[in-house]
Coordinates of C-alpha atoms in Angstrom, one line a residue:
Chain A
M645 CA 26.0 -95.4 -23.2
A646 CA 24.0 -92.3 -23.4
V647 CA 21.5 -93.4 -20.5
T648 CA 20.7 -89.6 -19.9
C649 CA 20.1 -87.3 -22.5
L650 CA 19.7 -83.4 -22.6
D651 CA 16.7 -81.7 -24.1
F652 CA 18.8 -80.4 -27.0
E653 CA 20.1 -84.1 -27.4
E654 CA 16.5 -85.7 -27.6
S655 CA 15.6 -84.9 -31.2
I656 CA 19.3 -86.7 -32.4
V657 CA 18.7 -89.7 -29.7
E658 CA 15.2 -90.2 -31.2
L659 CA 16.1 -90.2 -34.9
E660 CA 19.1 -92.8 -33.8
T661 CA 16.7 -95.0 -32.0
K662 CA 14.5 -94.8 -35.2
I663 CA 17.5 -95.9 -37.2
E664 CA 18.2 -98.7 -34.6
E665 CA 14.8 -100.2 -34.8
L666 CA 14.7 -100.1 -38.7
R667 CA 18.0 -102.1 -39.0
E668 CA 16.3 -104.4 -36.0
K669 CA 13.3 -104.9 -38.5
S670 CA 15.2 -105.6 -41.3
R671 CA 17.3 -108.5 -39.8
R672 CA 14.2 -109.9 -38.1
E673 CA 12.1 -109.8 -41.5
G674 CA 15.0 -110.3 -43.8
V675 CA 13.6 -106.8 -45.6
D676 CA 15.8 -104.3 -47.0
F677 CA 15.8 -101.0 -45.5
S678 CA 19.3 -99.7 -46.2
S679 CA 18.0 -96.7 -48.4
E680 CA 15.6 -95.6 -45.7
T681 CA 18.6 -95.9 -43.0
K682 CA 20.8 -94.1 -45.2
K683 CA 18.4 -91.3 -45.4
L684 CA 18.1 -91.3 -42.0
H685 CA 21.6 -91.2 -41.2
K686 CA 22.2 -88.5 -43.3
K687 CA 19.5 -86.6 -41.5
V688 CA 20.7 -87.4 -38.3
N689 CA 24.2 -86.1 -39.1
R690 CA 23.0 -83.1 -40.5
L691 CA 20.7 -82.4 -37.2
R692 CA 23.9 -83.2 -34.7
H693 CA 25.9 -81.0 -36.8
D694 CA 23.1 -78.1 -36.5
V695 CA 22.5 -78.6 -32.6
F696 CA 26.2 -78.8 -32.0
K697 CA 27.2 -75.6 -34.2
K698 CA 25.2 -73.3 -32.2
L699 CA 25.6 -74.5 -28.8
T700 CA 25.0 -71.8 -26.0
S701 CA 27.3 -71.4 -23.3
W702 CA 24.7 -73.0 -20.8
Q703 CA 24.4 -76.0 -23.1
R704 CA 27.8 -76.3 -23.3
A705 CA 27.9 -76.3 -19.5
R706 CA 25.7 -79.1 -19.3
L707 CA 27.2 -81.3 -21.7
A708 CA 30.5 -80.6 -19.5
R709 CA 28.4 -82.4 -16.6
H710 CA 26.7 -84.8 -18.8
P711 CA 26.3 -88.0 -16.3
S712 CA 27.8 -90.0 -19.3
R713 CA 30.6 -87.9 -19.7
P714 CA 34.1 -89.7 -19.6
Y715 CA 35.7 -89.0 -16.5
T716 CA 39.6 -89.3 -15.4
L717 CA 39.6 -93.1 -14.7
D718 CA 37.9 -93.8 -18.3
Y719 CA 40.4 -91.8 -19.8
I720 CA 43.1 -93.7 -18.1
Q721 CA 41.2 -96.9 -19.4
F722 CA 41.3 -95.9 -22.9
M723 CA 44.4 -93.9 -23.0
T724 CA 47.1 -95.4 -20.6
T725 CA 48.3 -98.7 -20.2
D726 CA 50.2 -100.1 -16.7
F727 CA 48.3 -97.6 -14.9
V728 CA 49.5 -98.0 -11.0
E729 CA 47.4 -96.1 -8.6
L730 CA 49.0 -94.2 -5.8
H731 CA 47.2 -93.0 -2.5
G732 CA 47.1 -90.7 0.5
D733 CA 48.6 -87.4 1.5
R734 CA 51.0 -88.8 4.2
A735 CA 49.3 -86.5 6.9
F736 CA 45.6 -87.3 7.2
G737 CA 44.1 -89.6 4.4
D738 CA 43.4 -90.6 1.0
C739 CA 40.8 -88.4 -0.9
H740 CA 38.8 -90.3 -3.5
S741 CA 37.9 -87.2 -5.6
I742 CA 41.5 -87.2 -6.9
V743 CA 43.1 -90.1 -8.4
G744 CA 46.8 -90.2 -9.7
G745 CA 49.6 -92.7 -10.3
F746 CA 51.9 -94.0 -12.8
A747 CA 50.7 -94.5 -16.3
K748 CA 52.2 -95.3 -19.9
I749 CA 50.6 -92.8 -22.7
D750 CA 52.3 -94.5 -25.8
G751 CA 54.6 -96.6 -24.0
K752 CA 56.1 -93.4 -22.5
P753 CA 55.9 -93.1 -18.7
V754 CA 54.2 -90.2 -17.1
M755 CA 52.5 -89.4 -13.8
L756 CA 48.7 -88.8 -14.3
I757 CA 46.6 -87.1 -11.8
G758 CA 42.9 -86.2 -12.4
S759 CA 39.6 -85.4 -10.6
Q760 CA 37.5 -88.1 -10.4
K761 CA 33.4 -88.3 -10.3
G762 CA 31.3 -91.2 -9.9
R763 CA 28.6 -92.8 -12.2
Q764 CA 26.2 -94.8 -9.9
T765 CA 24.8 -93.1 -6.6
K766 CA 27.2 -95.1 -4.6
D767 CA 30.2 -94.4 -6.8
K768 CA 29.1 -90.6 -6.8
I769 CA 29.3 -90.5 -3.0
Y770 CA 32.3 -92.6 -2.6
R771 CA 33.9 -89.7 -5.1
N772 CA 32.1 -87.1 -3.1
F773 CA 30.8 -85.9 -6.7
G774 CA 34.3 -85.0 -7.7
M775 CA 34.7 -82.3 -4.8
A776 CA 38.2 -82.8 -3.3
H777 CA 39.1 -82.3 0.4
P778 CA 42.5 -80.8 1.1
E779 CA 44.1 -84.2 1.3
G780 CA 43.3 -84.6 -2.3
Y781 CA 45.4 -81.4 -3.4
R782 CA 48.1 -82.8 -1.0
K783 CA 48.2 -85.9 -2.7
A784 CA 48.5 -84.5 -5.8
L785 CA 51.3 -82.2 -5.0
R786 CA 53.0 -85.1 -3.4
L787 CA 52.6 -87.2 -6.6
M788 CA 53.9 -84.0 -8.6
K789 CA 56.9 -83.6 -6.5
M790 CA 57.6 -87.6 -6.9
A791 CA 57.4 -87.0 -10.7
E792 CA 59.9 -84.1 -10.7
K793 CA 62.4 -86.4 -8.7
F794 CA 62.0 -89.4 -11.1
H795 CA 62.0 -86.9 -14.3
L796 CA 58.3 -88.1 -15.5
P797 CA 56.4 -85.6 -16.9
V798 CA 53.0 -84.7 -15.3
V799 CA 49.6 -85.1 -17.1
T800 CA 46.6 -83.5 -15.0
L801 CA 43.0 -84.0 -16.1
L802 CA 40.3 -81.1 -14.4
D803 CA 36.8 -82.1 -14.0
T804 CA 35.4 -80.9 -10.8
P805 CA 32.3 -78.7 -9.7
G806 CA 34.7 -77.3 -7.1
A807 CA 36.7 -77.8 -3.9
Y808 CA 34.3 -79.5 -1.2
P809 CA 32.7 -76.7 0.9
G810 CA 32.7 -78.6 4.2
V811 CA 33.4 -78.2 8.1
G812 CA 36.5 -80.7 7.8
A813 CA 37.6 -79.4 4.6
E814 CA 37.9 -75.9 6.0
E815 CA 39.8 -77.2 9.4
R816 CA 42.1 -79.1 7.5
G817 CA 43.0 -75.8 5.4
Q818 CA 41.1 -76.3 2.0
S819 CA 42.5 -72.9 1.1
E820 CA 46.2 -73.9 2.4
A821 CA 46.1 -77.0 0.3
I822 CA 45.1 -75.1 -3.0
A823 CA 47.2 -72.1 -2.3
R824 CA 50.4 -74.4 -1.6
N825 CA 49.7 -76.5 -4.8
L826 CA 49.6 -73.2 -7.0
M827 CA 52.9 -72.0 -5.8
E828 CA 54.6 -75.6 -5.8
M829 CA 53.2 -76.3 -9.2
S830 CA 54.5 -73.2 -10.6
S831 CA 57.9 -74.2 -9.9
I832 CA 58.1 -77.8 -10.7
G833 CA 60.9 -78.9 -13.0
T834 CA 59.1 -81.3 -15.1
P835 CA 56.5 -80.7 -18.1
I836 CA 53.1 -80.3 -16.8
V837 CA 50.2 -80.4 -19.3
S838 CA 46.8 -79.8 -18.1
V839 CA 43.7 -80.7 -19.6
V840 CA 40.2 -79.5 -18.5
I841 CA 38.1 -82.5 -19.5
G842 CA 34.6 -81.7 -18.1
E843 CA 33.9 -79.2 -15.3
G844 CA 36.6 -76.8 -14.4
G845 CA 35.2 -75.3 -11.4
S846 CA 37.4 -72.6 -10.0
G847 CA 40.1 -73.1 -7.6
G848 CA 39.6 -76.5 -7.0
A849 CA 40.2 -76.9 -10.6
L850 CA 43.1 -74.7 -10.9
A851 CA 44.9 -76.4 -7.7
L852 CA 45.8 -79.1 -10.6
G853 CA 45.8 -76.9 -13.8
V854 CA 49.2 -74.7 -13.4
G855 CA 50.7 -76.5 -16.5
N856 CA 53.1 -75.3 -19.3
R857 CA 50.3 -76.3 -21.5
V858 CA 46.5 -75.7 -20.6
L859 CA 44.1 -77.5 -22.9
M860 CA 40.7 -77.7 -23.0
L861 CA 38.1 -80.1 -24.6
E862 CA 35.8 -79.2 -27.0
H863 CA 32.5 -79.0 -24.6
S864 CA 34.2 -78.2 -21.2
I865 CA 34.2 -75.2 -19.4
Y866 CA 36.6 -73.5 -16.9
S867 CA 35.0 -70.8 -14.6
V868 CA 35.7 -68.7 -11.6
I869 CA 32.3 -69.6 -10.1
S870 CA 29.5 -72.1 -11.5
P871 CA 26.6 -70.2 -13.8
E872 CA 24.2 -71.1 -10.5
G873 CA 26.4 -69.6 -8.0
C874 CA 26.9 -66.4 -10.0
A875 CA 23.1 -66.0 -11.1
A876 CA 22.5 -66.4 -7.3
I877 CA 24.9 -63.7 -6.3
L878 CA 24.7 -61.2 -8.8
W879 CA 21.1 -61.5 -10.3
N880 CA 19.7 -62.7 -7.2
S881 CA 17.8 -65.1 -9.1
C882 CA 18.6 -68.9 -9.9
D883 CA 16.3 -68.4 -13.2
K884 CA 19.5 -66.4 -14.6
V885 CA 21.9 -69.4 -15.2
E886 CA 21.9 -69.0 -18.7
E887 CA 22.7 -65.5 -18.8
A888 CA 25.2 -66.1 -16.1
A889 CA 26.8 -68.8 -18.4
T890 CA 27.1 -66.4 -21.2
A891 CA 28.3 -63.3 -19.0
L892 CA 31.2 -65.7 -17.4
Q893 CA 32.7 -66.6 -20.7
L894 CA 33.6 -70.2 -19.5
T895 CA 33.6 -72.0 -22.6
A896 CA 37.0 -73.5 -24.5
Q897 CA 35.9 -71.2 -27.2
D898 CA 35.9 -68.2 -25.0
L899 CA 38.8 -68.7 -23.2
I900 CA 41.3 -69.5 -26.2
R901 CA 40.0 -66.1 -27.5
L902 CA 41.0 -64.3 -23.6
N903 CA 44.4 -66.4 -23.9
V904 CA 43.8 -68.5 -20.9
I905 CA 44.2 -71.8 -22.7
D906 CA 46.3 -73.0 -25.3
E907 CA 44.1 -75.5 -27.4
I908 CA 41.0 -76.9 -27.8
I909 CA 40.8 -80.4 -28.5
K910 CA 38.2 -81.7 -30.7
E911 CA 35.6 -84.1 -29.5
P912 CA 33.5 -86.8 -31.4
L913 CA 30.6 -85.3 -32.9
G914 CA 27.9 -85.0 -30.3
G915 CA 30.4 -85.0 -27.4
A916 CA 33.0 -87.0 -26.0
H917 CA 30.3 -89.1 -24.1
R918 CA 28.8 -90.2 -27.4
A919 CA 32.2 -92.0 -28.0
P920 CA 34.3 -92.0 -25.1
E921 CA 37.0 -94.3 -26.7
R922 CA 37.4 -92.2 -29.7
A923 CA 37.6 -89.0 -27.4
A924 CA 40.4 -90.7 -25.3
H925 CA 42.2 -91.6 -28.6
I926 CA 41.8 -87.9 -29.8
L927 CA 43.3 -86.7 -26.7
R928 CA 46.3 -89.1 -26.4
R929 CA 47.3 -87.8 -29.6
V930 CA 47.3 -84.2 -28.6
L931 CA 49.1 -85.3 -25.3
R932 CA 51.9 -87.3 -27.1
R933 CA 52.6 -84.0 -29.2
H934 CA 52.7 -81.6 -26.4
L935 CA 54.8 -84.0 -24.2
A936 CA 57.2 -84.6 -26.9
E937 CA 57.5 -80.6 -27.5
L938 CA 58.2 -80.2 -23.8
G939 CA 60.4 -82.8 -23.3
E940 CA 62.9 -81.1 -25.5
M941 CA 63.0 -78.3 -22.4
S942 CA 65.4 -78.4 -19.3
S943 CA 63.9 -78.0 -15.9
E944 CA 65.1 -74.4 -16.0
E945 CA 63.4 -73.7 -19.2
L946 CA 60.1 -75.4 -18.1
I947 CA 60.0 -73.6 -14.9
S948 CA 60.5 -70.1 -16.5
H949 CA 58.1 -70.8 -19.2
R950 CA 55.4 -71.9 -16.9
R951 CA 56.0 -68.9 -14.8
G952 CA 56.0 -66.6 -17.5
K953 CA 52.9 -68.3 -18.9
I954 CA 50.9 -67.4 -15.4
R955 CA 52.4 -63.8 -15.4
R956 CA 50.8 -62.8 -18.3
M957 CA 47.2 -63.6 -17.3
G958 CA 45.0 -60.7 -16.9
D959 CA 43.7 -57.8 -18.8
I960 CA 44.7 -54.5 -17.3
A961 CA 45.4 -50.6 -18.5
M962 CA 48.3 -48.6 -17.3
A963 CA 46.9 -45.1 -17.4
Chain B
M228 CA 2.7 -46.6 27.7
S229 CA 3.0 -42.8 26.7
W230 CA 6.3 -42.9 28.6
F231 CA 7.6 -45.4 26.4
T232 CA 6.7 -43.8 23.2
K233 CA 8.2 -40.6 24.5
A234 CA 11.6 -42.2 25.1
K235 CA 11.7 -43.8 22.0
K236 CA 11.4 -40.7 19.6
P237 CA 14.7 -39.2 20.1
L238 CA 16.3 -42.7 19.6
E239 CA 14.8 -43.0 16.3
A240 CA 16.0 -39.5 15.4
I241 CA 19.4 -41.0 16.2
K242 CA 18.9 -43.8 14.3
E243 CA 17.8 -42.0 11.3
L244 CA 21.0 -39.7 11.4
R245 CA 23.2 -42.7 12.1
D246 CA 21.6 -44.2 9.0
K247 CA 22.7 -41.1 6.6
K248 CA 26.0 -41.1 8.6
K249 CA 27.7 -41.7 5.0
D250 CA 26.7 -38.1 3.9
I251 CA 27.5 -36.4 7.1
P252 CA 31.2 -35.7 7.9
A253 CA 33.1 -36.4 11.4
G254 CA 31.6 -35.3 14.8
L255 CA 28.7 -38.0 14.9
W256 CA 28.4 -41.2 16.5
R257 CA 28.0 -44.9 15.5
K258 CA 27.0 -47.6 17.0
C259 CA 29.4 -50.5 17.3
D260 CA 27.8 -53.7 15.9
R261 CA 29.1 -56.2 18.8
C262 CA 28.7 -54.1 21.9
K263 CA 25.9 -51.9 20.6
E264 CA 27.7 -49.0 22.4
I265 CA 27.6 -45.4 20.6
V266 CA 31.0 -44.2 19.9
Y267 CA 32.2 -41.0 18.3
I268 CA 33.4 -41.6 14.9
T269 CA 36.4 -39.5 15.3
E270 CA 37.4 -41.7 18.5
L271 CA 36.8 -44.6 16.1
E272 CA 38.8 -43.5 13.5
R273 CA 41.4 -42.3 15.7
N274 CA 41.3 -45.8 16.9
F275 CA 42.0 -47.5 13.5
N276 CA 38.0 -48.5 13.6
V277 CA 38.8 -50.5 16.8
C278 CA 35.9 -50.3 18.9
P279 CA 37.1 -48.2 22.0
K280 CA 34.6 -49.9 24.4
C281 CA 35.0 -53.7 23.3
D282 CA 37.7 -54.0 21.1
Q283 CA 35.7 -55.3 18.1
H284 CA 37.9 -54.7 14.6
H285 CA 35.6 -52.8 12.1
R286 CA 36.7 -52.6 8.6
L287 CA 39.7 -50.1 7.7
S288 CA 40.4 -49.0 4.3
A289 CA 43.4 -49.5 2.6
R290 CA 44.5 -46.1 3.0
R291 CA 44.2 -46.0 6.7
R292 CA 46.0 -49.3 6.8
I293 CA 49.1 -47.9 5.1
E294 CA 49.1 -45.2 7.7
L295 CA 48.6 -47.5 10.7
L296 CA 51.9 -49.9 9.2
I297 CA 54.1 -47.4 7.5
D298 CA 56.3 -44.9 9.3
D299 CA 54.4 -41.0 8.4
G300 CA 56.0 -39.2 5.2
T301 CA 57.5 -42.5 3.7
F302 CA 55.1 -44.0 1.7
V303 CA 55.6 -44.2 -2.1
E304 CA 52.6 -45.5 -3.6
K305 CA 53.1 -47.5 -7.1
D306 CA 51.0 -48.5 -9.9
A307 CA 47.9 -46.4 -8.5
A308 CA 47.0 -45.7 -12.4
L309 CA 46.3 -49.7 -12.9
H310 CA 42.7 -50.0 -13.9
S311 CA 40.6 -52.8 -15.3
L312 CA 39.6 -53.0 -19.0
D313 CA 36.5 -55.0 -18.3
P314 CA 37.5 -57.7 -20.8
L315 CA 34.5 -59.6 -20.7
K316 CA 32.3 -56.5 -21.1
F317 CA 30.3 -58.2 -18.2
K318 CA 27.1 -57.0 -17.4
D319 CA 24.6 -58.5 -14.6
S320 CA 21.6 -56.4 -13.2
K321 CA 24.4 -53.6 -13.4
K322 CA 27.4 -53.1 -15.9
Y323 CA 30.4 -54.3 -14.5
K324 CA 32.1 -50.8 -15.8
D325 CA 29.3 -48.7 -13.9
R326 CA 30.4 -50.7 -10.9
L327 CA 33.8 -50.0 -11.3
V328 CA 33.1 -46.1 -11.7
S329 CA 30.8 -46.2 -8.3
S330 CA 33.6 -48.1 -6.6
Q331 CA 36.1 -45.5 -7.7
K332 CA 34.0 -42.6 -6.7
K333 CA 33.4 -44.2 -3.2
T334 CA 37.1 -45.0 -2.5
G335 CA 39.0 -42.8 -4.4
L336 CA 40.8 -45.6 -5.7
K337 CA 41.2 -47.0 -9.2
D338 CA 40.9 -50.5 -7.9
G339 CA 40.5 -52.4 -4.9
I340 CA 44.2 -52.1 -3.5
I341 CA 46.9 -49.8 -2.5
T342 CA 50.7 -51.0 -3.2
G343 CA 53.8 -49.2 -2.8
W344 CA 57.1 -49.1 -0.4
G345 CA 57.7 -47.3 2.7
K346 CA 59.5 -47.6 6.1
M347 CA 58.4 -49.7 8.9
N348 CA 59.9 -48.6 12.0
G349 CA 62.9 -47.4 9.7
R350 CA 63.1 -50.6 8.0
P351 CA 62.1 -50.6 3.9
V352 CA 59.2 -52.6 3.2
D353 CA 56.9 -53.3 0.3
I354 CA 53.3 -53.2 1.0
A355 CA 49.8 -54.2 -0.4
A356 CA 46.6 -53.3 1.4
M357 CA 43.5 -54.4 -0.2
D358 CA 40.4 -52.4 0.1
F359 CA 36.8 -54.1 1.0
D360 CA 34.9 -50.8 0.1
F361 CA 36.0 -51.6 -3.6
M362 CA 33.5 -54.2 -4.9
G363 CA 34.1 -56.4 -1.9
G364 CA 37.9 -56.2 -2.1
S365 CA 37.6 -58.7 -4.8
M366 CA 40.3 -59.7 -7.0
G367 CA 40.6 -59.2 -10.4
S368 CA 43.3 -58.7 -13.0
V369 CA 44.2 -55.2 -11.5
V370 CA 44.4 -56.7 -8.1
G371 CA 46.4 -59.7 -8.9
E372 CA 49.0 -57.5 -11.0
K373 CA 49.3 -55.1 -8.2
I374 CA 49.9 -57.5 -5.7
T375 CA 52.3 -59.6 -8.1
R376 CA 54.4 -56.5 -8.9
A377 CA 54.7 -55.7 -5.1
M378 CA 56.2 -59.2 -4.6
E379 CA 58.3 -58.8 -7.4
R380 CA 59.8 -55.3 -6.4
G381 CA 60.6 -57.1 -2.7
A382 CA 62.4 -59.6 -4.8
T383 CA 64.5 -57.4 -6.9
N384 CA 65.2 -54.8 -3.9
R385 CA 65.4 -57.4 -1.4
R386 CA 62.8 -55.9 0.7
P387 CA 60.5 -57.9 2.9
V388 CA 57.0 -57.8 1.7
I389 CA 53.9 -57.2 3.8
V390 CA 50.2 -58.0 2.0
V391 CA 47.2 -57.5 4.1
A392 CA 44.3 -59.5 2.7
C393 CA 40.6 -58.2 3.1
S394 CA 38.3 -59.6 0.3
G395 CA 35.5 -61.7 -0.5
G396 CA 37.8 -63.6 -3.1
A397 CA 37.9 -63.8 -6.9
R398 CA 36.0 -60.9 -8.8
M399 CA 33.2 -62.5 -10.9
Q400 CA 32.9 -59.8 -13.2
E401 CA 36.4 -60.7 -15.0
G402 CA 35.5 -64.6 -14.9
T403 CA 38.4 -67.0 -15.4
L404 CA 41.1 -64.4 -15.8
S405 CA 40.5 -63.5 -12.2
L406 CA 40.7 -67.1 -11.3
M407 CA 44.3 -66.9 -13.0
Q408 CA 45.2 -64.1 -10.9
M409 CA 45.3 -66.9 -7.9
A410 CA 47.9 -68.7 -9.7
K411 CA 49.6 -65.7 -10.9
T412 CA 50.0 -64.2 -7.0
S413 CA 51.0 -67.6 -5.7
S414 CA 53.6 -67.9 -8.3
A415 CA 54.9 -64.5 -7.2
A416 CA 54.9 -65.8 -3.3
G417 CA 57.0 -68.8 -4.8
L418 CA 59.5 -66.2 -6.4
L419 CA 59.9 -64.6 -2.9
A420 CA 60.4 -68.0 -1.4
E421 CA 63.2 -69.0 -3.8
K422 CA 64.8 -65.6 -3.1
K423 CA 64.5 -65.9 0.7
I424 CA 62.8 -62.6 0.8
P425 CA 60.5 -62.5 4.0
Y426 CA 56.7 -62.3 3.4
I427 CA 54.2 -61.6 6.0
S428 CA 50.6 -62.2 5.2
V429 CA 48.3 -60.0 7.4
L430 CA 44.3 -61.4 7.3
A431 CA 41.7 -59.0 8.0
D432 CA 37.8 -59.5 8.0
P433 CA 36.8 -61.2 5.9
T434 CA 39.4 -63.3 3.8
S435 CA 37.6 -65.7 1.8
G436 CA 37.5 -67.7 -1.6
G437 CA 40.2 -67.1 -4.0
V438 CA 42.4 -64.9 -2.2
T439 CA 42.5 -67.1 1.1
A440 CA 43.2 -70.1 -1.6
S441 CA 46.4 -68.1 -3.1
F442 CA 48.6 -65.4 -1.7
A443 CA 47.0 -65.1 1.8
M444 CA 47.8 -68.5 3.0
L445 CA 51.3 -68.5 1.7
G446 CA 53.0 -66.0 3.8
D447 CA 56.4 -67.4 5.8
V448 CA 54.1 -65.7 8.8
I449 CA 50.5 -65.3 8.8
I450 CA 49.0 -63.1 11.2
A451 CA 45.2 -62.5 11.7
E452 CA 43.3 -59.8 13.2
P453 CA 41.0 -60.8 16.1
G454 CA 37.6 -62.2 15.3
A455 CA 38.0 -61.9 11.3
L456 CA 36.4 -64.4 9.3
I457 CA 39.0 -66.3 7.4
C458 CA 37.8 -69.2 4.9
F459 CA 37.7 -70.7 1.6
A460 CA 33.9 -71.5 1.4
G461 CA 32.1 -69.0 3.3
P462 CA 29.7 -69.9 6.3
R463 CA 26.4 -69.7 4.6
V464 CA 27.7 -72.2 1.4
I465 CA 28.7 -74.8 4.0
A466 CA 25.9 -74.4 6.2
Q467 CA 23.7 -75.2 2.8
T468 CA 26.0 -77.9 1.7
I469 CA 25.8 -79.9 5.1
R470 CA 22.3 -78.7 6.3
E471 CA 23.6 -78.0 9.9
T472 CA 24.3 -75.2 12.1
L473 CA 27.9 -74.4 12.2
P474 CA 29.8 -74.6 15.2
E475 CA 30.4 -71.6 17.4
G476 CA 33.5 -69.5 16.1
F477 CA 33.8 -71.5 13.3
Q478 CA 36.1 -69.8 10.7
R479 CA 37.2 -67.1 12.9
S480 CA 40.7 -65.9 13.4
E481 CA 41.0 -67.9 16.9
F482 CA 39.5 -71.1 15.0
L483 CA 42.3 -71.0 12.6
L484 CA 44.8 -70.6 15.1
E485 CA 43.4 -73.6 17.1
H486 CA 43.9 -75.4 13.7
G487 CA 47.3 -74.6 13.0
F488 CA 46.8 -72.0 10.1
V489 CA 47.8 -69.0 11.2
D490 CA 51.1 -68.0 13.5
M491 CA 49.1 -65.6 15.6
V492 CA 46.1 -63.2 16.3
T493 CA 47.3 -59.6 16.7
H494 CA 45.3 -56.7 18.0
R495 CA 45.3 -53.9 15.2
L496 CA 46.8 -51.4 17.3
E497 CA 49.9 -53.7 18.3
M498 CA 50.2 -54.9 14.7
K499 CA 53.2 -52.5 13.5
A500 CA 55.0 -53.5 16.4
S501 CA 54.6 -57.1 16.1
I502 CA 55.4 -57.2 12.5
S503 CA 58.6 -55.0 13.2
T504 CA 59.8 -57.7 15.9
L505 CA 59.2 -60.5 13.4
L506 CA 61.0 -58.8 10.6
D507 CA 64.1 -58.2 13.0
Y508 CA 64.4 -61.9 13.1
M509 CA 63.3 -62.5 9.4
C510 CA 65.6 -60.1 7.9
H511 CA 68.5 -61.4 9.7
G512 CA 70.0 -63.3 6.6
L513 CA 68.8 -59.9 4.3
D514 CA 70.7 -57.6 6.7
A515 CA 73.9 -59.6 6.7
G516 CA 73.7 -59.2 3.1
A517 CA 73.2 -63.0 2.3
G518 CA 72.2 -64.1 -1.2
R519 CA 73.4 -60.9 -2.6

């Protein structure tokens, strides 16, 4: 699956290719290379551990945007059954950067909504690179309200560079759409679990992210601005992305320390893109646990729990 | 030619003086960016920074904004001591801590907003006014907290809430915590809606990013000052994305009015009267004791 590999992944991928070649050779020539492949396996595992143990913030940001990383529809495929996609905001159109609909997780019905990026060029354009228009946020809100009406929990998957900055988006009220979602999501009487699966790009991600639980995959990021944008504004230089990524404290590991999120979800070693099915399986198990816990709460409890959680966000001194 | 050079010299001198204007107290003049007319600063200030020649609405400090909207001697400031803890220990070309200190010196505020309550033509209201001179009016934890508290006070005391937005958006130096202030303030606006407390949002130049995409767009009534830039993504970002020049007047108050996102565009000097009239209607239920 890994078509593209990032610079820090290169040494790992190189070794893996070597192992593959040895295997191929032993199959072809009937020679036993098992001791060599075993050694190489050990070596590649150690290397993977070493590389992934000390990832920088910028490296994580690049993993979060990895072109092979599983997207919402991949998770839907691998972790749900009976998905029925629903379309449109009932006002202007259907946004392809956000998908949503009914789905079953372990046989239990949920409303699943997530940002969607495209894989190939054509698909990328169709999904507008995961950058939603106001219609996307309005569709998401419509589906959340429907979930509330029919007593279904909501699962949202966050993965966007940000809300789309364009003329049409502004004309049709990008800000209003995001603002309304933030307000309405805080008072929806059904469980909401939000998971950052890749890029949590500012307000465009948050507009799906007001949950009773906010979780992040191990190599995902969640930020007020992209490292590139931050570097351009505060450092006046595009070369400072690494510094900006570190300063912004946008990794899951940073954000659990800052009490912004509730839990980090482990990814398969090497990142979710190395084993998408396995990543989805882990996510499914985590979701099942949270949904079961939240399922015990009444509508009123869920709303006051969510509001209380949002209310505590921030860090201030009184005098 | 000598005729020209002679005439130029006194102008240069004025320019120099104008550039130094921040160090020089009242009594001097300023050139209006729009009509290029020279106006006396005292006259401009008396006019709440609206150009007396062309009506251009220049930026107004939070303090002056309160004076504009609240009856003399009735304002009680709240949460004035709240300040940022620099949770990320953020440092770019400058330390966030140092930026805070220099903004504090410049504005006399602990952070970029004044909140409190007072009377507006005799009617008690809770009010929050953002200050652009404090790090571009950006919203970090303190600004978010103070707006939230102002709204909560309105809900508890059953007083209408007025928030004047004037901000470049969320404050980068507090990272994702700033982002979360969007959810916090929007949730508080939801509380006002639930309790049926009137909430009027006033948008001044500029209102953008995370501020527009949260509490600022959630007023029962939204009023913009004339010619204000009101947007989610700024015009420069959009121009870069689409690589086209933007239409005339794009993202200005009048454009938003035309597209249905603000109720009215109101002159600064008529703002107080206009809000009072609205509140007379909107407080119909509150005044009658409904929901108590």
